[in-house]
Amino acid sequence: MSDIIRLLPDSVANQIAAGEVIQRPASAVKELLENAIDAKSSSIQLVIKDAGRTLIQVIDNGIGMSPTDARLSFERHATSKIKNADDLFHITTKGFRGEALASIAAIAQVELKTKRDDDELGTCIEIEGSEVKSQEHCSCAKGTSFSVKNLFYNVPARRNFLKSNTIEIKHIIDEFQRVALIHPEVAFSMHNNGNEVFNLNKGSFRQRIVGIFGEKYNQRLVPVSESTDIVCLDGFVSKPEFAKKTRGEQFFFVNKRFIKNAYLNHAVQSAFDQLLSSDNYPSYFINLEIDPSKIDINIHPTKTEIKFEDERAIYAIIRTAVKQALGKNNIAPTLDFEQETSFNIPLFKPTDSVKIPTIKVNPNYDPFLDKNKKSSSHTLNRNNVKDWEKLYTDFEINSGEIKTAQQNLPAETSIEPEQASQTIISDWEDTENNEKRNYFQLYKKYIFAPLKSGFLIIDQQRAHERVLFEQFYKNLSENKSSSQQLLFPETIEFSSVNAAILSEIKYETAALGFIFENIDENTFNFIAVPAEISGLPIKLTIENLIEQFQSNADELKLEKKEKLAQSLAKSASIKSGQKLSPEEMNSITEKLLTCEMPYHLPNGKPIIISLNLEDINTQFKY
Ligand code: ADP
Ligand code: MG
């Protein structure tokens, strides 16, 4: 019997290998674009025909190749990017395996034209099913052009596996975006069947995002950046109100390579915890620069997973950086005139008759009329809301105040202190004299607060809810709620269901400042309540608290402490429909602007809209 083992011819070996590297046209697009980046190009063009079935062409203006390199580039394991195994720990290029071109050439008809800057003539190579058909000098521009024609022409099984053109082109666009997004210093264009899909000039990261996803994104982005020994982070997250129902635009890059990582994704998502409900996904575009020796570079060409040495630390850094950005930056929603909700103003025809606008004014209106309120009273009447702000200011000096210390409550993550947008704050402080601010209440629901250069529109109920929420949450976290002893303890009977729930959360409600004892199963004797809610009917507040607490349980995946703080805030806040005096509006606004997250409720709903003079001028076409 003769020996039966043979070495496979290169063409067959390459074809088998190609199966792994090139699964669909989009994989070839990715490889060619990455090669163009590695070749230090400043301009890259992608031309596609028939979703990449008949043509994928990538033209770059990079360093080009010598005639020998051009020929060698199609060999398997031929690469200029690493020399030895040690280099594997310092990868700074996209490619390094030397497989892509060999694979592509095994399953397509490829034409390569390439020229280095100093060379007079370039090289043109035609290769088909790994077989070189021709190699000659040619005149061409500096850089490299790869034309990949009839992909999978010799692998019918693969070809038949391809999905519809719509799906294949979608994959190609995905790959194009992943490369183009993180290389804004490179100009890119993409054409499909002769139509321009993208034409991206060089610019900043922000400009590139806007170039790809549209002008609207400009005002949706909040910059995030952080620099530590382990990682440097840079990029943008979307403002909470632009979160999506699907995980569309979430981009992580590590050393400018697109990656997917569920754990790090969670870090970003959790930074939005108090701003978004869990079925909403923020967009993000974040690049992490990490020492290549601290990541596992043995990346499969088609895979996007990556392993980090310090994954937990990186998680914490990302989460903190995003949280900080959301609190610190100007994430107050602005009126988005480009959104679908923008007013549809009919064109004015000269034949139309003009109606003089009428303004209804109350000539007797004096915003300071009810200013002469009683100055310091602890027995606040909730129906007379004009004194409600005293609820915050007076309890500290109240002799009836008692502090409760809840030693055994588990310490949990707290909200890092952040301030409202510096621009809004300074605008706010610049505005003449606080007392002289002309507040204006619309529909007993919105507060209009003037700024130096524009104004804020504030949802009064949400604003008060946010203020109370932060106060309660802080009290809970620091275990120092301020209870206010009742002058006359109040005995209250609850339904048996509510009584059972109240007993269950007795510990936490005590941490909030409710002090009570059971008289019998359904009856409780209240001796103190949180200072912030003194004056409110206790029974109703507790019942609302329980109701909110239960409905919040389904709605949001929050920790118990947050849920409680939120429920009580909701229950105790002033409501829409309540008329507010200028002093009350001032008090709400001031307190809101010192909140850690003044712009959104924990469920992502906006609290403030800011409208600046520029926006208004733009609307009037100045
Ligand atoms: P890898 O990128 O892993 O090195 P490839 O098969 O993709 O392997 O490419 C092989 C080699 O061909 C590269 O290392 C590089 O030297 C050269 N090359 C490929 N594309 C280009 C290009 N667009 N411009 C210049 N050189 C290129
Ligand atoms: Mg490559």
XYZ file of C-alpha atoms and ligand atoms in Angstrom:
650
model
C 0.000 0.000 0.000
C 1.377 3.400 -0.884
C 1.213 6.399 1.475
C -1.981 8.297 1.267
C -1.323 11.639 2.978
C -0.774 14.599 0.671
C -0.209 18.269 1.237
C -3.119 20.274 -0.094
C -2.274 22.691 -2.864
C -2.184 26.316 -1.672
C -5.248 27.204 -3.661
C -7.319 24.595 -1.824
C -5.812 25.418 1.572
C -6.536 29.088 0.982
C -10.074 28.361 -0.048
C -10.668 26.426 3.144
C -9.105 29.203 5.208
C -11.148 31.754 3.316
C -14.293 30.113 4.606
C -13.386 31.377 8.048
C -12.218 34.837 7.178
C -14.587 35.830 4.406
C -18.123 34.809 5.162
C -19.946 37.407 3.154
C -19.144 40.521 1.098
C -19.104 42.638 4.249
C -16.148 40.631 5.624
C -14.082 41.483 2.532
C -15.092 45.130 2.896
C -13.911 45.152 6.504
C -10.539 43.593 5.638
C -9.866 45.926 2.730
C -10.875 49.053 4.668
C -8.678 48.020 7.576
C -5.736 47.432 5.275
C -6.227 50.914 3.842
C -6.204 52.380 7.358
C -3.071 50.408 8.252
C -1.464 51.842 5.088
C -1.875 55.353 6.623
C -4.316 56.596 4.040
C -6.001 59.955 4.468
C -8.729 59.258 1.954
C -10.547 55.975 1.290
C -13.241 55.202 -1.261
C -15.494 52.191 -1.209
C -17.354 51.200 -4.360
C -19.949 48.445 -4.263
C -22.009 46.798 -7.002
C -24.868 44.371 -6.357
C -24.350 44.353 -2.631
C -20.762 43.250 -3.184
C -21.608 40.205 -5.295
C -20.112 41.559 -8.500
C -17.751 44.259 -7.210
C -16.113 45.451 -4.027
C -13.495 48.095 -4.683
C -11.437 49.959 -2.125
C -9.232 52.799 -3.307
C -6.821 54.437 -0.889
C -4.037 57.025 -1.018
C -1.813 55.237 1.489
C 1.806 54.095 1.377
C 1.309 51.613 -1.498
C 3.475 48.542 -2.143
C 6.629 47.662 -4.041
C 6.207 45.166 -6.929
C 7.551 42.340 -4.730
C 5.374 43.223 -1.760
C 2.374 43.460 -4.037
C 2.944 39.913 -5.200
C 3.730 38.666 -1.678
C 0.681 40.275 -0.119
C -1.489 37.467 -1.539
C 0.499 34.708 0.140
C -0.872 33.190 3.296
C 0.756 34.429 6.488
C 2.344 37.226 4.543
C 2.248 40.397 6.591
C 4.337 43.496 7.077
C 2.752 44.153 10.479
C 4.511 41.746 12.840
C 7.929 40.135 12.744
C 7.949 37.808 15.735
C 5.737 36.380 18.453
C 6.668 39.175 20.824
C 5.099 41.707 18.491
C 1.774 40.038 19.168
C 1.701 41.902 22.470
C 2.168 45.307 20.902
C -0.287 45.254 18.049
C -1.173 48.730 16.900
C -2.461 47.844 13.462
C -5.824 46.403 12.492
C -4.400 43.381 10.702
C -1.484 41.146 11.610
C -2.420 37.650 10.546
C -1.613 38.028 6.868
C -4.641 36.002 5.888
C -7.141 38.381 4.412
C -5.740 38.958 0.937
C -4.809 35.302 0.482
C -8.355 34.357 1.445
C -10.020 36.896 -0.783
C -7.817 35.954 -3.744
C -8.794 32.290 -3.279
C -12.476 32.922 -3.804
C -12.699 35.852 -6.203
C -11.147 37.571 -9.180
C -8.933 40.297 -7.789
C -7.195 43.195 -9.466
C -4.604 45.108 -7.470
C -3.087 48.393 -8.531
C -0.559 49.933 -6.206
C 2.200 52.543 -6.215
C 4.454 54.008 -3.576
C 4.970 57.750 -3.523
C 8.567 57.629 -4.767
C 8.029 55.099 -7.513
C 7.588 56.219 -11.076
C 5.417 53.313 -12.051
C 3.021 51.212 -10.095
C 2.213 47.507 -10.157
C -0.901 45.849 -11.485
C -1.652 42.236 -10.524
C -4.568 40.093 -11.588
C -5.228 37.001 -9.535
C -8.093 34.554 -9.705
C -8.742 31.561 -7.420
C -5.253 32.040 -5.925
C -3.703 31.867 -9.405
C -1.740 34.877 -10.621
C -2.998 35.733 -14.101
C -0.752 38.681 -14.792
C 1.654 41.084 -13.175
C 2.869 44.197 -14.950
C 3.953 47.802 -14.438
C 1.254 50.348 -14.830
C 0.783 54.014 -14.283
C -1.495 54.749 -11.393
C -1.927 57.173 -8.516
C -0.087 56.858 -5.229
C -1.785 54.348 -2.982
C -3.603 51.110 -3.537
C -6.769 49.987 -5.253
C -8.222 46.521 -4.755
C -11.067 45.374 -6.994
C -12.719 42.183 -5.815
C -14.973 40.833 -8.532
C -17.473 37.976 -8.435
C -16.929 36.962 -4.848
C -17.457 33.221 -4.253
C -17.457 32.613 -8.044
C -15.786 29.237 -7.391
C -17.658 28.411 -4.164
C -21.297 28.079 -5.233
C -22.383 26.833 -1.818
C -21.206 30.093 -0.246
C -22.702 32.179 -2.983
C -26.058 30.537 -2.555
C -25.917 31.155 1.134
C -25.858 34.905 0.738
C -28.960 36.746 1.853
C -30.929 39.306 -0.109
C -29.123 42.367 -1.441
C -30.837 44.484 1.194
C -29.409 42.384 3.983
C -25.935 42.111 2.480
C -25.715 45.855 1.871
C -26.840 46.454 5.442
C -23.910 44.335 6.659
C -21.553 46.260 4.389
C -22.808 49.595 5.709
C -22.362 48.331 9.281
C -18.724 47.482 8.602
C -18.154 50.738 6.767
C -19.592 52.719 9.691
C -17.527 50.852 12.272
C -14.317 51.768 10.486
C -15.299 55.258 9.352
C -16.695 56.330 12.734
C -13.490 55.908 14.639
C -11.227 57.326 11.939
C -12.541 60.843 11.506
C -9.063 61.971 10.470
C -9.588 60.010 7.253
C -11.994 61.094 4.502
C -14.334 58.308 3.378
C -16.846 57.818 0.648
C -19.107 54.939 -0.240
C -21.025 54.313 -3.465
C -23.482 51.538 -4.113
C -24.530 50.830 -7.723
C -23.332 54.295 -8.686
C -25.215 56.097 -5.919
C -23.407 57.959 -3.202
C -24.237 56.492 0.211
C -21.696 58.399 2.304
C -19.310 61.225 1.653
C -17.424 62.022 4.813
C -14.905 64.815 5.104
C -12.079 64.751 7.583
C -13.055 66.276 10.893
C -13.617 65.697 14.575
C -15.199 62.614 16.109
C -18.383 64.600 16.673
C -18.458 65.726 13.057
C -17.973 62.154 11.914
C -20.887 60.902 14.009
C -23.051 63.685 12.641
C -21.788 62.937 9.113
C -22.909 59.338 9.417
C -26.071 59.589 11.480
C -27.319 63.023 10.511
C -27.316 66.642 11.586
C -29.816 65.979 14.363
C -27.193 64.112 16.322
C -25.181 67.213 16.965
C -27.363 68.383 19.811
C -28.011 64.870 21.092
C -24.418 64.138 22.023
C -22.850 64.587 25.419
C -19.054 64.334 25.488
C -17.481 61.756 27.802
C -13.807 61.598 28.574
C -11.602 60.249 31.304
C -7.928 59.557 31.577
C -6.492 57.021 33.989
C -3.427 54.796 34.162
C -5.425 51.839 32.951
C -7.461 53.368 30.192
C -8.130 56.625 28.371
C -11.710 57.015 27.408
C -13.090 59.429 24.882
C -16.351 59.795 23.052
C -20.011 60.631 23.343
C -23.233 59.326 24.776
C -26.686 60.406 23.705
C -28.806 62.530 25.986
C -31.335 60.384 27.817
C -34.364 61.668 25.945
C -32.931 60.369 22.682
C -32.619 56.816 23.909
C -33.957 54.186 21.558
C -36.177 51.198 21.924
C -33.541 49.080 20.189
C -29.829 48.770 20.744
C -28.986 50.392 17.442
C -26.209 52.879 17.815
C -23.935 51.502 20.472
C -20.282 51.593 19.544
C -17.343 50.590 21.636
C -13.881 50.768 20.165
C -10.690 49.576 21.763
C -7.608 51.193 20.299
C -9.842 52.192 17.398
C -11.041 48.676 16.733
C -14.776 48.043 16.947
C -15.662 45.552 19.665
C -18.725 44.067 21.297
C -18.682 43.562 25.019
C -21.845 42.948 27.019
C -20.137 43.701 30.309
C -18.888 47.132 29.271
C -22.188 47.826 27.598
C -23.765 47.268 30.961
C -21.431 49.837 32.467
C -22.820 52.518 30.151
C -26.392 51.387 30.521
C -26.145 51.433 34.296
C -24.762 54.973 34.269
C -28.166 55.929 32.860
C -29.904 54.104 35.714
C -31.765 56.990 37.140
C -32.412 58.586 33.803
C -33.811 55.780 31.714
C -36.120 52.867 32.201
C -34.496 49.564 31.453
C -36.145 48.992 28.078
C -34.591 52.126 26.605
C -31.121 52.060 25.134
C -28.838 55.059 24.991
C -26.653 55.552 21.938
C -22.945 55.764 22.564
C -19.710 56.127 20.677
C -16.788 55.426 22.967
C -13.152 54.729 22.256
C -10.917 53.164 24.886
C -7.190 53.485 24.515
C -5.507 50.674 26.401
C -1.956 49.392 26.471
C -2.065 46.556 23.864
C -0.250 44.257 26.285
C -3.234 44.538 28.653
C -5.712 43.059 26.207
C -5.967 39.701 24.533
C -5.089 40.451 20.924
C -5.636 36.978 19.604
C -8.706 38.228 17.891
C -10.390 36.051 15.356
C -10.666 38.031 12.124
C -14.429 37.928 12.021
C -15.059 38.170 15.726
C -15.398 41.354 17.663
C -14.968 40.075 21.183
C -11.948 41.112 23.167
C -10.583 40.235 26.592
C -9.219 42.750 29.092
C -6.872 42.219 31.949
C -8.578 44.846 34.140
C -12.153 44.392 33.099
C -13.680 45.341 36.442
C -11.665 48.510 36.771
C -12.531 49.480 33.222
C -16.198 48.869 34.000
C -16.048 51.223 36.961
C -14.190 53.903 35.019
C -16.670 53.849 32.166
C -19.655 53.974 34.486
C -18.305 56.883 36.488
C -17.211 58.825 33.416
C -20.599 58.490 31.765
C -22.447 59.392 34.961
C -20.308 62.429 35.413
C -20.844 63.544 31.848
C -24.591 63.205 32.199
C -24.700 65.290 35.323
C -22.061 67.860 34.567
C -22.743 68.729 31.003
C -25.570 70.645 29.575
C -28.015 67.853 29.110
C -31.039 70.058 29.558
C -33.305 69.166 26.712
C -33.553 71.932 24.166
C -36.469 72.340 21.856
C -35.564 70.142 18.932
C -37.040 71.949 15.994
C -35.972 69.278 13.593
C -37.913 66.605 15.350
C -41.156 65.281 14.037
C -42.955 67.305 16.677
C -41.838 70.625 15.260
C -44.578 73.015 14.360
C -45.897 72.771 10.903
C -46.346 76.377 9.886
C -48.406 76.811 6.726
C -46.945 79.017 4.060
C -48.281 82.513 4.094
C -50.094 83.431 0.901
C -50.392 87.102 -0.072
C -54.120 86.599 -0.585
C -54.636 85.532 3.014
C -56.121 88.137 5.267
C -54.004 89.029 8.236
C -55.452 88.825 11.719
C -53.870 91.055 14.304
C -52.839 88.763 17.140
C -54.661 89.470 20.343
C -53.076 88.934 23.694
C -55.199 88.365 26.732
C -53.770 90.294 29.621
C -55.005 90.625 33.112
C -54.349 94.295 33.797
C -54.679 93.709 37.513
C -52.074 91.000 37.643
C -49.332 91.663 40.139
C -46.873 88.821 40.617
C -45.888 90.130 44.027
C -49.383 90.499 45.299
C -49.316 87.415 47.515
C -45.813 88.104 48.644
C -46.738 89.101 52.154
C -46.873 85.605 53.465
C -46.325 84.618 57.050
C -42.632 84.297 57.520
C -41.943 81.371 59.804
C -44.530 78.839 60.657
C -44.063 75.157 61.143
C -47.680 74.205 61.045
C -47.866 74.515 57.310
C -51.194 74.219 55.680
C -50.726 72.129 52.606
C -53.662 73.721 50.854
C -52.020 77.047 51.279
C -49.028 76.014 49.242
C -47.328 79.341 49.177
C -45.355 78.398 52.258
C -44.281 75.018 51.134
C -40.676 75.902 50.507
C -40.341 76.421 54.219
C -40.606 72.691 54.402
C -37.001 72.521 53.360
C -35.550 75.486 55.095
C -37.107 75.365 58.502
C -36.754 71.839 59.629
C -33.102 72.197 60.539
C -33.832 74.802 63.160
C -36.975 73.147 64.282
C -36.776 72.257 67.936
C -38.994 69.246 67.363
C -36.488 67.735 64.984
C -35.018 64.372 65.847
C -32.336 62.519 63.961
C -32.683 58.855 63.267
C -29.581 56.821 62.723
C -30.034 53.579 60.830
C -26.771 51.820 61.416
C -27.678 48.527 59.903
C -28.898 49.612 56.520
C -26.606 48.229 53.832
C -24.399 50.837 52.251
C -25.163 51.072 48.577
C -23.890 53.041 45.656
C -24.776 56.664 45.903
C -25.248 59.280 43.285
C -22.027 61.158 42.787
C -22.532 64.822 43.352
C -22.807 66.692 40.128
C -23.999 70.095 39.243
C -26.343 71.443 36.694
C -24.870 72.681 33.495
C -22.356 75.408 34.066
C -23.825 77.467 31.269
C -27.310 77.382 32.690
C -26.052 78.026 36.197
C -23.926 80.991 35.222
C -26.694 82.295 33.023
C -28.946 81.852 35.981
C -26.668 83.691 38.359
C -26.006 86.423 35.852
C -29.659 87.236 35.624
C -30.027 90.442 37.502
C -31.482 90.014 40.928
C -33.127 86.753 41.876
C -36.079 88.415 43.489
C -36.748 90.485 40.457
C -37.020 87.551 38.148
C -40.284 87.644 36.272
C -41.547 84.149 36.701
C -44.559 83.109 34.808
C -46.731 80.069 35.291
C -48.431 78.499 32.309
C -51.527 76.312 32.677
C -50.681 75.911 36.372
C -48.238 73.361 35.128
C -45.105 74.961 33.710
C -42.795 77.522 35.203
C -41.163 79.972 32.825
C -37.937 81.204 34.365
C -35.988 83.870 32.507
C -32.250 83.557 32.007
C -29.798 86.147 30.797
C -29.956 84.752 27.304
C -33.202 82.859 27.027
C -35.437 81.053 29.434
C -36.153 77.750 31.080
C -39.462 75.971 30.922
C -39.841 73.764 33.964
C -42.442 71.121 34.668
C -43.426 72.058 38.215
C -44.533 68.630 39.372
C -41.548 66.800 37.960
C -39.209 69.463 39.306
C -40.508 69.119 42.824
C -40.425 65.363 42.497
C -36.750 65.482 41.521
C -35.899 67.816 44.393
C -37.665 65.601 46.909
C -36.269 62.429 45.415
C -32.695 63.603 45.776
C -33.321 64.775 49.311
C -34.912 61.469 50.345
C -32.294 59.426 48.563
C -29.542 61.357 50.262
C -31.153 60.932 53.636
C -31.480 57.212 53.051
C -27.935 56.828 51.812
C -26.394 58.807 54.600
C -28.678 57.296 57.209
C -29.574 60.644 58.577
C -33.134 61.379 57.748
C -34.596 64.366 59.451
C -37.724 63.359 61.228
C -40.047 65.921 62.572
C -41.909 64.974 65.669
C -45.638 65.433 65.474
C -47.178 67.757 68.008
C -49.976 65.239 68.458
C -49.194 61.647 67.524
C -51.655 60.405 64.938
C -53.375 57.039 65.029
C -54.153 55.737 61.567
C -55.899 52.619 60.386
C -54.947 51.122 57.041
C -56.509 48.423 54.917
C -55.089 45.031 55.812
C -53.173 44.840 52.518
C -51.584 48.242 53.017
C -50.901 47.511 56.655
C -49.084 44.332 55.687
C -46.945 46.155 53.113
C -46.200 48.949 55.546
C -45.020 46.442 58.132
C -42.835 44.872 55.469
C -41.113 48.144 54.592
C -41.162 49.475 58.113
C -37.427 49.494 58.322
C -36.959 51.553 55.184
C -39.795 53.933 55.909
C -38.156 54.516 59.279
C -34.980 55.364 57.424
C -36.961 57.920 55.468
C -38.139 59.503 58.686
C -41.486 57.887 59.473
C -41.553 56.767 63.075
C -44.531 54.721 64.109
C -45.575 51.810 66.277
C -48.150 49.110 65.752
C -51.210 49.382 67.910
C -52.825 46.377 66.377
C -52.443 44.610 63.044
C -53.918 47.407 60.932
C -53.522 50.418 63.178
C -50.383 52.446 63.606
C -49.444 55.309 65.819
C -47.303 57.885 64.032
C -45.041 59.983 66.187
C -42.783 61.534 63.545
C -42.688 62.043 59.798
C -39.954 63.186 57.388
C -39.485 66.923 57.795
C -39.971 67.373 54.062
C -43.557 66.210 54.187
C -44.786 67.765 57.392
C -48.170 69.296 56.835
C -49.264 66.659 54.364
C -52.023 64.240 55.346
C -50.092 61.222 56.608
C -52.575 58.532 55.704
C -52.868 59.652 52.099
C -49.127 60.088 51.744
C -48.431 56.611 53.047
C -51.134 55.114 50.847
C -49.721 56.881 47.815
C -46.250 55.815 48.785
C -47.312 52.180 48.904
C -49.146 52.464 45.631
C -46.181 54.116 43.911
C -43.820 51.660 45.476
C -45.767 48.777 44.024
C -46.212 50.200 40.552
C -42.578 51.285 40.449
C -41.625 47.735 41.204
C -42.867 46.655 37.799
C -41.829 49.706 35.910
C -38.232 50.129 36.878
C -35.521 47.826 37.993
C -34.365 49.998 40.829
C -32.793 49.227 44.115
C -35.205 49.395 47.002
C -33.779 52.602 48.375
C -34.233 54.424 45.111
C -37.674 53.015 44.674
C -38.742 54.218 48.081
C -37.238 57.657 47.676
C -38.927 57.954 44.338
C -42.278 56.733 45.579
C -42.340 59.133 48.469
C -41.192 61.993 46.241
C -44.011 61.256 43.834
C -46.487 61.036 46.602
C -45.415 64.222 48.360
C -44.663 66.490 45.417
C -46.815 69.430 44.497
C -48.933 68.575 41.517
C -49.805 70.055 38.176
C -52.841 72.249 38.480
C -51.575 73.999 41.551
C -51.148 77.732 41.274
C -47.730 78.875 42.420
C -46.597 82.264 43.652
C -43.433 83.822 42.216
C -41.607 82.962 45.424
C -42.642 79.347 45.149
C -41.571 79.219 41.532
C -38.244 80.741 42.516
C -37.768 78.264 45.308
C -38.517 75.229 43.117
C -36.274 76.482 40.352
C -33.356 77.263 42.636
C -33.549 73.924 44.382
C -33.891 72.100 41.117
C -30.797 73.723 39.690
C -28.708 72.553 42.610
C -29.899 68.983 42.137
C -27.426 66.395 40.964
C -29.486 65.498 37.950
C -31.879 68.352 37.388
C -32.886 67.605 33.849
C -34.643 64.287 33.964
C -36.747 62.147 36.197
C -35.406 58.716 37.050
C -37.613 57.337 34.269
C -35.972 59.605 31.693
C -38.808 62.094 31.348
C -37.531 65.656 30.930
C -37.990 68.254 33.655
C -36.447 71.316 32.054
C -36.448 72.607 28.544
C -34.109 75.463 27.832
C -34.719 77.847 25.020
C -31.954 80.283 24.290
C -32.005 83.503 22.414
C -30.161 81.971 19.498
C -32.856 79.325 19.054
C -35.504 81.999 19.112
C -33.612 84.182 16.650
C -33.199 81.186 14.370
C -36.925 80.566 14.458
C -37.525 84.156 13.427
C -34.914 83.702 10.697
C -32.597 86.449 11.943
P -2.495 41.729 7.360
O -3.323 42.963 7.196
O -2.966 40.867 8.452
O -1.050 42.008 7.398
P -3.444 41.120 4.696
O -3.588 39.851 3.957
O -4.685 41.898 4.922
O -2.728 40.819 6.064
O -2.408 42.026 3.946
C -1.119 41.529 3.713
C -0.112 42.663 3.560
O -0.369 43.385 2.378
C -0.180 43.688 4.647
O 0.581 43.303 5.779
C 0.385 44.928 3.961
O 1.776 44.942 4.028
C -0.026 44.728 2.527
N -1.231 45.532 2.186
C -2.493 45.082 2.160
N -3.339 46.065 1.820
C -2.589 47.164 1.620
C -2.884 48.537 1.245
N -4.135 48.939 1.034
N -1.855 49.384 1.140
C -0.584 48.985 1.375
N -0.250 47.731 1.746
C -1.236 46.826 1.852
Mg -5.303 42.986 6.684
